[in-house]
Short mmCIF file of C-alpha atoms in Angstrom, two decimals:
data_model
loop_
_atom_site.label_atom_id
_atom_site.label_comp_id
_atom_site.label_asym_id
_atom_site.label_seq_id
_atom_site.Cartn_x
_atom_site.Cartn_y
_atom_site.Cartn_z
CA MET A 1344 0.00 0.00 0.00
CA PRO A 1345 1.41 3.45 -0.82
CA GLU A 1346 2.22 5.26 2.41
CA ASP A 1347 0.19 8.42 2.02
CA ALA A 1348 -1.61 10.72 -0.33
CA SER A 1349 1.24 13.10 -1.08
CA PRO A 1350 2.25 13.60 -4.71
CA ASN A 1351 5.07 11.51 -6.15
CA GLY A 1352 8.38 12.67 -7.50
CA ASP A 1353 10.56 15.69 -6.91
CA ALA A 1354 8.42 18.61 -7.94
CA PRO A 1355 10.19 21.94 -7.38
CA GLY A 1356 8.68 24.17 -4.74
CA PRO A 1357 7.87 27.87 -4.96
CA GLY A 1358 10.35 30.57 -4.18
CA LEU A 1359 13.51 28.55 -4.91
CA VAL A 1360 16.85 30.31 -4.53
CA GLY A 1361 20.49 29.52 -5.18
CA PRO A 1362 21.24 25.95 -6.36
CA TRP A 1363 17.56 25.01 -6.29
CA SER A 1364 16.69 27.90 -8.61
CA ARG A 1365 19.48 26.96 -11.04
CA VAL A 1366 18.41 23.31 -11.12
CA SER A 1367 14.76 24.25 -11.58
CA GLU A 1368 15.65 26.50 -14.52
CA MET A 1369 17.75 23.73 -16.07
CA GLN A 1370 14.92 21.22 -15.70
CA ALA A 1371 12.39 23.64 -17.20
CA LYS A 1372 14.58 24.13 -20.29
CA LEU A 1373 15.10 20.39 -20.78
CA HIS A 1374 11.40 19.70 -20.41
CA ARG A 1375 10.43 22.51 -22.76
CA TRP A 1376 12.85 21.29 -25.44
CA ALA A 1377 11.67 17.68 -25.04
CA VAL A 1378 8.01 18.69 -25.45
CA ALA A 1379 8.75 20.88 -28.47
CA ASP A 1380 10.68 18.13 -30.29
CA PRO A 1381 9.49 14.58 -29.49
CA GLY A 1382 12.28 13.10 -31.61
CA ARG A 1383 15.11 15.07 -30.08
CA ARG A 1384 18.07 13.15 -28.61
CA PHE A 1385 19.82 15.17 -25.94
CA ASP A 1386 23.59 15.52 -25.95
CA ASP A 1387 25.88 17.38 -23.54
CA LEU A 1388 23.86 16.41 -20.46
CA PHE A 1389 26.81 15.11 -18.47
CA ASN A 1390 27.92 18.59 -17.36
CA PHE A 1391 24.50 19.06 -15.74
CA VAL A 1392 24.96 15.83 -13.75
CA TYR A 1393 28.18 16.97 -12.04
CA ASP A 1394 27.20 20.63 -11.85
CA PRO A 1395 27.75 21.83 -8.25
CA ALA A 1396 24.13 23.07 -7.99
CA THR A 1397 22.78 19.69 -9.14
CA LEU A 1398 24.90 17.80 -6.61
CA ILE A 1399 23.88 20.16 -3.78
CA VAL A 1400 20.18 19.64 -4.53
CA ALA A 1401 20.75 15.89 -4.97
CA PHE A 1402 22.50 15.63 -1.60
CA SER A 1403 19.73 17.65 0.06
CA ARG A 1404 17.12 15.20 -1.22
CA VAL A 1405 19.16 12.18 -0.19
CA ALA A 1406 19.65 13.66 3.29
CA GLY A 1407 15.91 14.35 3.56
CA ASN A 1408 14.89 10.75 2.89
CA GLN A 1409 14.20 8.25 5.66
CA GLY A 1410 16.97 6.05 4.28
CA ALA A 1411 19.58 8.71 5.13
CA ARG A 1412 20.28 6.84 8.36
CA THR A 1413 20.85 3.53 6.56
CA PRO A 1414 24.41 2.81 5.38
CA GLY A 1415 25.40 1.12 2.14
CA VAL A 1416 28.20 -1.43 1.74
CA ASP A 1417 30.81 1.18 2.80
CA GLY A 1418 29.11 1.67 6.19
CA TRP A 1419 28.69 5.45 5.80
CA THR A 1420 25.47 7.30 6.56
CA VAL A 1421 24.54 10.90 5.73
CA ALA A 1422 25.15 11.86 9.36
CA ASP A 1423 28.67 10.38 9.22
CA ILE A 1424 29.49 12.41 6.12
CA GLU A 1425 28.11 15.62 7.66
CA GLU A 1426 30.04 15.13 10.93
CA ILE A 1427 33.32 13.56 9.80
CA VAL A 1428 33.98 14.56 6.18
CA GLY A 1429 31.80 17.65 5.76
CA VAL A 1430 29.29 18.09 2.95
CA PRO A 1431 31.33 20.60 0.85
CA GLY A 1432 34.40 18.37 0.82
CA PHE A 1433 32.34 15.26 0.12
CA LEU A 1434 30.59 16.90 -2.84
CA ASP A 1435 33.84 18.36 -4.21
CA ASP A 1436 35.47 14.91 -4.22
CA LEU A 1437 32.37 13.32 -5.71
CA ARG A 1438 32.13 15.97 -8.42
CA ALA A 1439 35.78 15.48 -9.37
CA ALA A 1440 35.34 11.69 -9.59
CA VAL A 1441 32.23 11.96 -11.76
CA LYS A 1442 33.79 14.62 -13.99
CA ASP A 1443 37.03 12.74 -14.69
CA GLY A 1444 35.27 9.40 -15.16
CA SER A 1445 36.84 7.65 -12.14
CA PHE A 1446 33.52 7.31 -10.30
CA ARG A 1447 32.31 3.71 -10.07
CA PRO A 1448 29.12 2.66 -8.28
CA LEU A 1449 29.58 0.12 -5.50
CA PRO A 1450 27.29 -2.93 -5.14
CA VAL A 1451 24.01 -2.25 -3.36
CA ARG A 1452 23.50 -3.79 0.06
CA GLU A 1453 20.61 -6.22 -0.17
CA ARG A 1454 17.98 -6.38 2.52
CA LYS A 1455 14.92 -8.60 2.48
CA ILE A 1456 11.74 -7.31 4.09
CA PRO A 1457 8.45 -9.23 4.45
CA LYS A 1458 5.73 -8.35 2.00
CA PRO A 1459 2.53 -7.00 3.61
CA GLY A 1460 -0.42 -9.30 4.15
CA GLY A 1461 1.31 -12.11 6.01
CA SER A 1462 2.02 -14.12 2.85
CA GLY A 1463 5.45 -15.12 4.09
CA LYS A 1464 7.09 -13.77 0.93
CA VAL A 1465 9.86 -11.18 1.01
CA ARG A 1466 10.73 -8.14 -1.08
CA LYS A 1467 14.36 -7.48 -1.96
CA LEU A 1468 15.58 -3.94 -1.40
CA GLY A 1469 18.90 -2.59 -2.59
CA ILE A 1470 20.62 0.03 -0.41
CA PRO A 1471 23.24 2.04 -2.37
CA THR A 1472 26.05 3.97 -0.71
CA VAL A 1473 25.41 7.64 0.03
CA ALA A 1474 27.72 8.68 -2.84
CA ASP A 1475 25.83 6.44 -5.26
CA ARG A 1476 22.52 7.80 -4.02
CA VAL A 1477 23.64 11.38 -4.64
CA VAL A 1478 24.78 10.60 -8.20
CA GLN A 1479 21.55 8.70 -8.85
CA ALA A 1480 19.56 11.68 -7.55
CA ALA A 1481 21.59 13.99 -9.83
CA LEU A 1482 20.89 11.74 -12.82
CA LYS A 1483 17.20 11.76 -11.97
CA LEU A 1484 17.14 15.56 -11.79
CA VAL A 1485 18.51 15.67 -15.33
CA LEU A 1486 16.63 12.78 -16.94
CA GLU A 1487 13.17 13.13 -15.37
CA PRO A 1488 12.08 16.37 -17.12
CA ILE A 1489 13.10 14.88 -20.48
CA PHE A 1490 11.17 11.63 -20.14
CA GLU A 1491 8.18 13.29 -18.46
CA ALA A 1492 7.54 14.88 -21.85
CA ASP A 1493 6.93 11.40 -23.28
CA PHE A 1494 5.10 9.65 -20.43
CA LEU A 1495 1.36 9.26 -20.97
CA PRO A 1496 -1.21 10.57 -18.47
CA VAL A 1497 -2.41 7.01 -17.68
CA SER A 1498 0.77 6.41 -15.63
CA TYR A 1499 0.69 7.66 -12.02
CA GLY A 1500 3.41 5.98 -9.97
CA PHE A 1501 6.57 7.87 -8.94
CA ARG A 1502 5.84 10.85 -11.14
CA PRO A 1503 5.79 14.49 -9.97
CA LYS A 1504 2.44 15.92 -8.87
CA ARG A 1505 0.71 12.53 -9.29
CA ARG A 1506 -0.56 10.17 -6.63
CA ALA A 1507 -2.26 6.84 -6.17
CA HIS A 1508 -5.63 8.56 -5.71
CA ASP A 1509 -5.46 9.87 -9.28
CA ALA A 1510 -5.21 6.29 -10.54
CA ILE A 1511 -8.18 5.21 -8.40
CA ALA A 1512 -10.19 8.24 -9.57
CA GLU A 1513 -9.52 7.33 -13.21
CA ILE A 1514 -10.74 3.78 -12.64
CA HIS A 1515 -13.85 5.18 -10.95
CA HIS A 1516 -14.40 7.64 -13.82
CA PHE A 1517 -14.26 5.06 -16.60
CA GLY A 1518 -15.96 2.36 -14.55
CA THR A 1519 -19.06 4.55 -14.32
CA ARG A 1520 -18.96 4.89 -18.13
CA GLY A 1521 -19.24 1.21 -18.94
CA TYR A 1522 -15.63 0.00 -18.64
CA ARG A 1523 -16.49 -2.85 -16.32
CA TRP A 1524 -14.37 -5.78 -17.45
CA VAL A 1525 -10.95 -5.58 -15.84
CA LEU A 1526 -7.62 -7.20 -16.60
CA ASP A 1527 -6.14 -7.09 -13.10
CA ALA A 1528 -2.49 -7.72 -13.95
CA ASP A 1529 0.60 -8.53 -11.94
CA ILE A 1530 4.09 -8.51 -13.46
CA GLU A 1531 6.24 -11.25 -12.00
CA ALA A 1532 9.33 -9.81 -10.22
CA CYS A 1533 9.21 -6.68 -12.36
CA PHE A 1534 12.08 -4.74 -10.78
CA ASP A 1535 14.32 -7.83 -10.82
CA SER A 1536 13.59 -8.86 -14.41
CA ILE A 1537 13.65 -5.78 -16.65
CA SER A 1538 16.01 -6.35 -19.56
CA HIS A 1539 18.97 -3.97 -19.41
CA THR A 1540 19.26 -4.01 -23.20
CA ALA A 1541 15.61 -3.07 -23.75
CA LEU A 1542 15.75 -0.40 -21.03
CA LEU A 1543 18.93 1.22 -22.34
CA ASP A 1544 17.50 1.22 -25.87
CA ARG A 1545 14.57 3.29 -24.62
CA VAL A 1546 16.92 5.63 -22.75
CA ARG A 1547 19.02 6.04 -25.92
CA ALA A 1548 15.90 7.12 -27.81
CA ARG A 1549 16.09 10.40 -25.87
CA VAL A 1550 19.69 10.57 -24.60
CA LYS A 1551 22.67 10.79 -26.94
CA ASP A 1552 25.33 11.66 -24.36
CA LYS A 1553 27.49 8.54 -24.06
CA ARG A 1554 28.82 9.50 -20.64
CA VAL A 1555 25.31 9.71 -19.20
CA LEU A 1556 24.40 6.39 -20.83
CA ALA A 1557 27.54 4.80 -19.39
CA LEU A 1558 26.66 6.09 -15.93
CA VAL A 1559 23.11 4.66 -16.13
CA LYS A 1560 24.54 1.33 -17.32
CA ALA A 1561 27.09 1.33 -14.49
CA PHE A 1562 24.32 1.61 -11.91
CA LEU A 1563 22.38 -1.21 -13.58
CA LYS A 1564 25.48 -3.45 -13.54
CA ALA A 1565 26.73 -2.45 -10.07
CA GLY A 1566 25.82 -5.78 -8.52
CA VAL A 1567 24.42 -6.80 -5.15
CA LEU A 1568 26.02 -7.72 -1.84
CA THR A 1569 23.64 -10.24 -0.25
CA GLU A 1570 22.85 -10.52 3.45
CA LEU A 1571 25.25 -13.48 3.56
CA GLY A 1572 28.07 -11.29 2.24
CA GLU A 1573 28.14 -12.81 -1.23
CA ARG A 1574 28.65 -10.67 -4.35
CA ARG A 1575 26.05 -11.24 -7.08
CA ASP A 1576 26.11 -9.70 -10.54
CA THR A 1577 22.99 -7.91 -11.81
CA THR A 1578 22.36 -8.93 -15.41
CA THR A 1579 18.73 -7.80 -15.34
CA GLY A 1580 16.51 -5.51 -13.29
CA THR A 1581 16.75 -2.24 -11.39
CA PRO A 1582 17.16 -2.95 -7.64
CA GLN A 1583 14.29 -1.60 -5.56
CA GLY A 1584 15.52 1.03 -3.15
CA GLY A 1585 17.64 2.99 -5.61
CA ILE A 1586 16.56 6.58 -6.27
CA LEU A 1587 16.86 6.09 -10.02
CA SER A 1588 15.03 2.74 -10.15
CA PRO A 1589 11.41 4.04 -10.28
CA LEU A 1590 12.24 6.40 -13.15
CA LEU A 1591 14.02 3.64 -15.09
CA ALA A 1592 11.08 1.28 -14.49
CA ASN A 1593 8.68 3.93 -15.80
CA ILE A 1594 10.86 4.41 -18.87
CA ALA A 1595 10.73 0.67 -19.59
CA LEU A 1596 7.03 0.23 -18.84
CA SER A 1597 6.05 3.27 -20.89
CA ALA A 1598 6.35 0.87 -23.83
CA LEU A 1599 3.26 -0.89 -22.44
CA ASP A 1600 1.40 2.42 -21.99
CA GLU A 1601 2.18 3.48 -25.55
CA HIS A 1602 1.04 0.19 -27.04
CA VAL A 1603 -2.24 -0.05 -25.13
CA MET A 1604 -3.08 3.64 -25.59
CA GLN A 1605 -2.00 3.93 -29.24
CA PRO A 1606 -5.65 3.85 -30.46
CA TRP A 1607 -6.36 6.88 -28.21
CA GLN A 1608 -3.76 9.06 -29.94
CA PRO A 1609 -4.99 11.81 -32.31
CA GLY A 1610 -6.47 10.23 -35.42
CA GLY A 1611 -6.70 6.80 -33.80
CA PRO A 1612 -9.86 4.63 -33.70
CA MET A 1613 -10.51 5.61 -30.05
CA SER A 1614 -9.30 9.22 -30.20
CA THR A 1615 -12.76 10.79 -29.74
CA ALA A 1616 -15.92 9.89 -27.85
CA GLY A 1617 -17.75 9.57 -31.18
CA LYS A 1618 -15.24 7.06 -32.56
CA ARG A 1619 -15.34 5.03 -29.36
CA GLY A 1620 -19.14 4.97 -29.44
CA TYR A 1621 -19.11 3.87 -33.09
CA ARG A 1622 -16.72 1.00 -32.31
CA ARG A 1623 -18.97 -0.23 -29.52
CA SER A 1624 -22.06 0.03 -31.74
CA LYS A 1625 -20.32 -2.42 -34.08
CA GLY A 1626 -19.57 -4.86 -31.26
CA ARG A 1627 -15.90 -3.91 -30.97
CA PRO A 1628 -14.36 -3.08 -27.59
CA THR A 1629 -12.66 0.01 -26.24
CA TRP A 1630 -10.11 -0.10 -23.46
CA ARG A 1631 -7.84 2.00 -21.27
CA ILE A 1632 -4.86 1.20 -19.07
CA VAL A 1633 -4.28 2.69 -15.60
CA ARG A 1634 -0.78 2.06 -14.27
CA TYR A 1635 0.98 2.82 -10.98
CA ALA A 1636 4.63 1.72 -11.33
CA ASP A 1637 4.50 -2.04 -11.98
CA ASP A 1638 0.85 -2.39 -10.86
CA PHE A 1639 -1.70 -1.86 -13.60
CA VAL A 1640 -5.23 -2.66 -14.71
CA ILE A 1641 -6.78 -2.48 -18.16
CA LEU A 1642 -10.44 -1.43 -18.17
CA VAL A 1643 -12.49 -2.82 -21.04
CA HIS A 1644 -15.83 -1.65 -22.41
CA GLY A 1645 -16.70 -4.95 -24.05
CA THR A 1646 -16.80 -8.62 -23.09
CA ARG A 1647 -14.71 -11.12 -21.21
CA GLU A 1648 -13.44 -12.49 -24.53
CA HIS A 1649 -12.20 -9.03 -25.51
CA THR A 1650 -10.37 -8.78 -22.18
CA GLU A 1651 -8.82 -12.21 -22.63
CA ALA A 1652 -7.47 -11.13 -26.02
CA LEU A 1653 -5.89 -8.06 -24.40
CA ARG A 1654 -4.18 -10.30 -21.85
CA GLN A 1655 -2.38 -12.13 -24.65
CA ASP A 1656 -1.52 -8.84 -26.32
CA VAL A 1657 -0.02 -7.44 -23.10
CA ALA A 1658 2.08 -10.57 -22.60
CA THR A 1659 3.48 -10.11 -26.11
CA VAL A 1660 4.43 -6.48 -25.41
CA LEU A 1661 6.12 -7.31 -22.09
CA ALA A 1662 8.23 -10.18 -23.44
CA PRO A 1663 10.88 -8.00 -25.19
CA LEU A 1664 11.29 -6.11 -21.90
CA GLY A 1665 12.17 -9.38 -20.17
CA LEU A 1666 8.88 -9.33 -18.26
CA ARG A 1667 5.95 -11.69 -17.98
CA LEU A 1668 2.58 -11.71 -16.30
CA SER A 1669 2.15 -13.79 -13.17
CA GLU A 1670 -0.18 -16.67 -14.01
CA ALA A 1671 -1.33 -16.96 -10.41
CA LYS A 1672 -2.02 -13.28 -9.72
CA THR A 1673 -3.22 -11.98 -13.11
CA GLN A 1674 -6.97 -12.33 -13.43
CA ILE A 1675 -9.92 -11.17 -15.47
CA VAL A 1676 -12.76 -9.91 -13.31
CA HIS A 1677 -15.99 -8.04 -13.72
CA MET A 1678 -16.26 -4.87 -11.71
CA GLY A 1679 -19.49 -6.25 -10.26
CA ASP A 1680 -17.36 -8.85 -8.44
CA GLY A 1681 -14.83 -6.25 -7.37
CA PHE A 1682 -11.03 -6.14 -7.40
CA ASP A 1683 -8.22 -4.69 -5.27
CA PHE A 1684 -5.86 -1.98 -6.49
CA LEU A 1685 -3.39 0.13 -4.48
CA GLY A 1686 -5.02 -0.83 -1.20
CA PHE A 1687 -8.57 -0.07 -2.33
CA ARG A 1688 -11.46 -2.40 -3.16
CA ILE A 1689 -13.29 -1.17 -6.26
CA ARG A 1690 -16.70 -2.59 -7.03
CA TRP A 1691 -19.74 -1.78 -9.15
CA LYS A 1692 -22.81 -2.43 -7.02
CA ARG A 1693 -26.39 -1.41 -6.40
CA LYS A 1694 -26.98 1.47 -4.03
CA ARG A 1695 -28.84 0.26 -0.98
CA GLY A 1696 -32.57 0.93 -1.17
CA THR A 1697 -32.53 1.81 -4.88
CA ASN A 1698 -32.22 0.15 -8.27
CA LYS A 1699 -29.33 2.40 -9.26
CA TRP A 1700 -25.83 1.00 -9.66
CA TYR A 1701 -22.60 2.89 -8.97
CA VAL A 1702 -18.87 2.27 -8.77
CA TYR A 1703 -17.79 2.31 -5.12
CA THR A 1704 -14.31 2.51 -3.65
CA PHE A 1705 -13.84 0.72 -0.33
CA ILE A 1706 -10.80 -0.07 1.81
CA ALA A 1707 -9.41 -3.48 0.86
CA ALA A 1708 -9.03 -6.24 3.43
CA ARG A 1709 -5.22 -6.42 3.35
CA PRO A 1710 -4.39 -2.85 4.50
CA LEU A 1711 -7.01 -3.15 7.25
CA PHE A 1712 -5.43 -6.42 8.40
CA THR A 1713 -1.97 -4.81 8.28
CA VAL A 1714 -2.89 -1.71 10.29
CA LYS A 1715 -4.64 -3.85 12.92
CA ALA A 1716 -1.49 -5.96 13.26
CA LYS A 1717 0.54 -2.79 13.87
CA ILE A 1718 -2.01 -1.57 16.44
CA ARG A 1719 -1.84 -4.94 18.23
CA ALA A 1720 1.96 -4.71 18.37
CA LEU A 1721 1.81 -1.20 19.87
CA THR A 1722 -0.87 -2.07 22.45
CA HIS A 1723 0.35 -5.45 23.65
CA LYS A 1724 -0.42 -6.12 27.31
CA THR A 1725 3.28 -6.52 28.10
CA SER A 1726 4.32 -3.34 26.26
CA GLN A 1727 7.08 -1.40 28.04
CA TRP A 1728 6.29 1.86 26.24
CA SER A 1729 4.83 4.68 28.33
CA LEU A 1730 1.18 5.46 27.61
CA ALA A 1731 2.15 8.84 26.10
CA SER A 1732 4.59 7.11 23.71
CA VAL A 1733 1.97 4.53 22.71
CA LEU A 1734 -0.62 7.25 22.06
CA THR A 1735 1.89 9.29 20.03
CA LYS A 1736 2.85 6.33 17.84
CA LEU A 1737 -0.79 5.31 17.42
CA GLY A 1738 -1.67 8.86 16.38
CA GLN A 1739 1.08 8.92 13.76
CA LEU A 1740 0.11 5.51 12.41
CA MET A 1741 -3.63 6.08 12.25
CA ARG A 1742 -3.41 9.66 10.97
CA GLY A 1743 -1.27 8.61 7.99
CA TRP A 1744 -3.40 5.53 7.29
CA ALA A 1745 -6.69 7.43 7.48
CA ASN A 1746 -5.46 10.30 5.31
CA TYR A 1747 -4.59 7.80 2.58
CA PHE A 1748 -7.99 6.09 2.72
CA LYS A 1749 -10.20 9.10 3.48
CA HIS A 1750 -11.39 9.29 -0.15
CA ALA A 1751 -12.95 5.81 0.02
CA VAL A 1752 -16.31 4.77 1.51
CA ALA A 1753 -14.55 4.69 4.85
CA LYS A 1754 -16.69 6.21 7.60
CA TRP A 1755 -17.95 2.89 8.96
CA THR A 1756 -14.45 1.36 8.75
CA PHE A 1757 -12.92 4.33 10.57
CA SER A 1758 -15.47 3.97 13.39
CA LYS A 1759 -14.83 0.23 13.71
CA LEU A 1760 -11.06 0.78 13.74
CA ASP A 1761 -11.44 3.44 16.43
CA ALA A 1762 -13.44 1.01 18.57
CA PHE A 1763 -10.89 -1.76 17.99
CA THR A 1764 -8.01 0.51 19.02
CA TRP A 1765 -9.84 1.88 22.06
CA TRP A 1766 -10.50 -1.62 23.41
CA ARG A 1767 -6.89 -2.62 22.78
CA LEU A 1768 -5.78 0.37 24.87
CA ALA A 1769 -8.33 -0.43 27.59
CA HIS A 1770 -7.14 -4.05 27.88
CA MET A 1771 -3.50 -2.89 27.92
CA LEU A 1772 -4.20 -0.45 30.78
CA ARG A 1773 -6.14 -3.05 32.76
CA ALA A 1774 -3.27 -5.52 32.47
CA ARG A 1775 -0.62 -2.90 33.21
CA HIS A 1776 -2.26 -1.51 36.38
CA GLY A 1777 -4.28 -4.53 37.51
CA TRP A 1778 -7.53 -2.59 37.28
CA ASN A 1779 -10.94 -4.16 37.19
CA TRP A 1780 -13.61 -2.65 34.96
CA GLY A 1781 -14.89 -0.36 37.70
CA GLN A 1782 -11.42 1.06 38.32
CA LEU A 1783 -10.89 1.46 34.58
CA ARG A 1784 -14.16 3.40 34.36
CA ARG A 1785 -13.13 5.72 37.19
CA HIS A 1786 -9.76 6.47 35.61
CA LEU A 1787 -10.98 7.00 32.04
CA ARG A 1788 -14.30 8.81 32.54
CA GLY A 1789 -14.13 12.54 33.15
CA PRO A 1790 -16.50 14.73 35.16
CA ASP A 1791 -18.59 15.27 32.02
CA GLY A 1792 -19.15 11.50 31.70
CA ARG A 1793 -17.05 11.19 28.52
CA TRP A 1794 -14.41 8.48 28.16
CA ARG A 1795 -10.92 9.83 27.59
CA ILE A 1796 -7.53 8.13 27.23
CA ALA A 1797 -4.66 10.63 27.59
CA ALA A 1798 -1.21 10.99 29.15
CA ASP A 1799 1.26 13.88 29.36
CA GLY A 1800 -0.90 16.04 27.12
CA VAL A 1801 -1.25 13.37 24.42
CA GLU A 1802 -4.80 12.17 23.80
CA TYR A 1803 -6.02 9.12 21.90
CA TYR A 1804 -6.52 10.16 18.27
CA ARG A 1805 -9.94 9.14 16.92
CA ILE A 1806 -9.82 9.06 13.13
CA SER A 1807 -13.61 8.87 12.79
CA LEU A 1808 -13.88 12.28 14.49
CA SER A 1809 -10.74 13.90 13.10
CA VAL A 1810 -10.48 12.79 9.44
CA ALA A 1811 -13.24 13.91 7.07
CA VAL A 1812 -14.26 11.40 4.38
CA SER A 1813 -14.58 13.02 0.94
CA ARG A 1814 -14.62 12.10 -2.74
CA TYR A 1815 -11.32 12.63 -4.55
CA THR A 1816 -11.67 14.86 -7.60
CA TYR A 1817 -10.77 13.21 -10.90
CA ARG A 1818 -8.11 15.32 -12.58
CA GLY A 1819 -7.66 13.31 -15.78
CA ASN A 1820 -5.40 14.96 -18.34
CA LYS A 1821 -5.37 18.23 -16.36
CA ILE A 1822 -2.56 17.21 -13.99
CA PRO A 1823 0.22 19.75 -14.60
CA THR A 1824 3.93 19.04 -14.81
CA PRO A 1825 6.25 20.93 -12.47
CA TRP A 1826 7.88 22.65 -15.43
CA PRO A 1827 6.27 25.16 -17.84
CA THR A 1828 6.13 24.12 -21.50
CA THR A 1829 6.31 27.70 -22.80
CA ASN A 1830 9.28 30.00 -22.64
CA PRO A 1831 8.64 32.65 -19.95
CA ALA A 1832 8.71 36.24 -21.20
#
């Protein structure tokens, strides 16, 4: 499940000064040129990568990430560099190494974390060194505005100013307009399997600078140091955890977007509402893909047979990328039966008490199971945390979770989760203090008769009372890029 509702990517903020202003201006020019000439191949990009302003902004973003405290194979963290080496000296040395070509990425440190849902499966994460992260961030600052000019609006994952809720809103929008057969697809080990050759070919379509291409290839081939200390070469894939990996995955998977959406392009058989209606009047289907990183669905206005044919077509497109659909997890479903996507349960159903049918977005079972497991861990009867610490951590957890799901039909679920959490706290306090129910009532009920759990100024955070449930507005093709496409006067 995506962590929250904030936009993806590294969109520049207002009022930038110094290095940030220089980088923003550079990105705006690259994006403007890429939009103006779709066939342009960019040369002389390497000097932007090692530009002092680019490296300063890149380091700032690396230092601002949660992973800043996690070391790579060299054992250095951002804090170590700031305290021992000093940021200016570190960046000067890094710039010199990149500029003269002596920079070489080190293997990423592999860590396996359990996948959510209690399946027992693990996800492999690659942790680059801080120096590698900074260079990756610099590469992303240069490459992202170029490739954003080519990415289609049906892709939402890890792109600036876009979020998971936009993908859900698009599904809701087209589901209400008859697109009710769904190819719910899963790419098997996507980040581990992408063909380096196919990926680099797509990068070369826009980038001519051989030094930039060599740097991208070096990161792809850097290798992995496993948890057992063994070195493993990386002949395919982009290790999850690297700053550059989501952009590279989007570059590769944009081939799928372009193929599926080709009929929607100007002049195509689905380019206008009239043409799409004519196709359907003749018994032919229309379709649309909605993709978030490696998770995607294809919505079909047609029949199950039409959707099955698209499944075969998608498999054919993915094969040259070194990818394949998971036989076990890829399914064809009708929206009336419902399907899960990005933590939500989307279903076309009859409104209670009426004969009208609508597309509803609910909270899926897995994220609810996961958040309850985290609440149980925080409120265990033998917990050694102070009550104030427990309430603080619960507030952080539930506030973030509720803000992500507040655009679903979530009011009843929020109330039930509040009740579940309250009783967990009550049982924890009874066990901790040896209270019976009468003593618990005396401690938790105030003079006004209301129940209240609080400690050291921290009160239990009720999401059903604090987080308003609202419909997310579908933005469609109106989502702006961070960079203007016209030359400012």
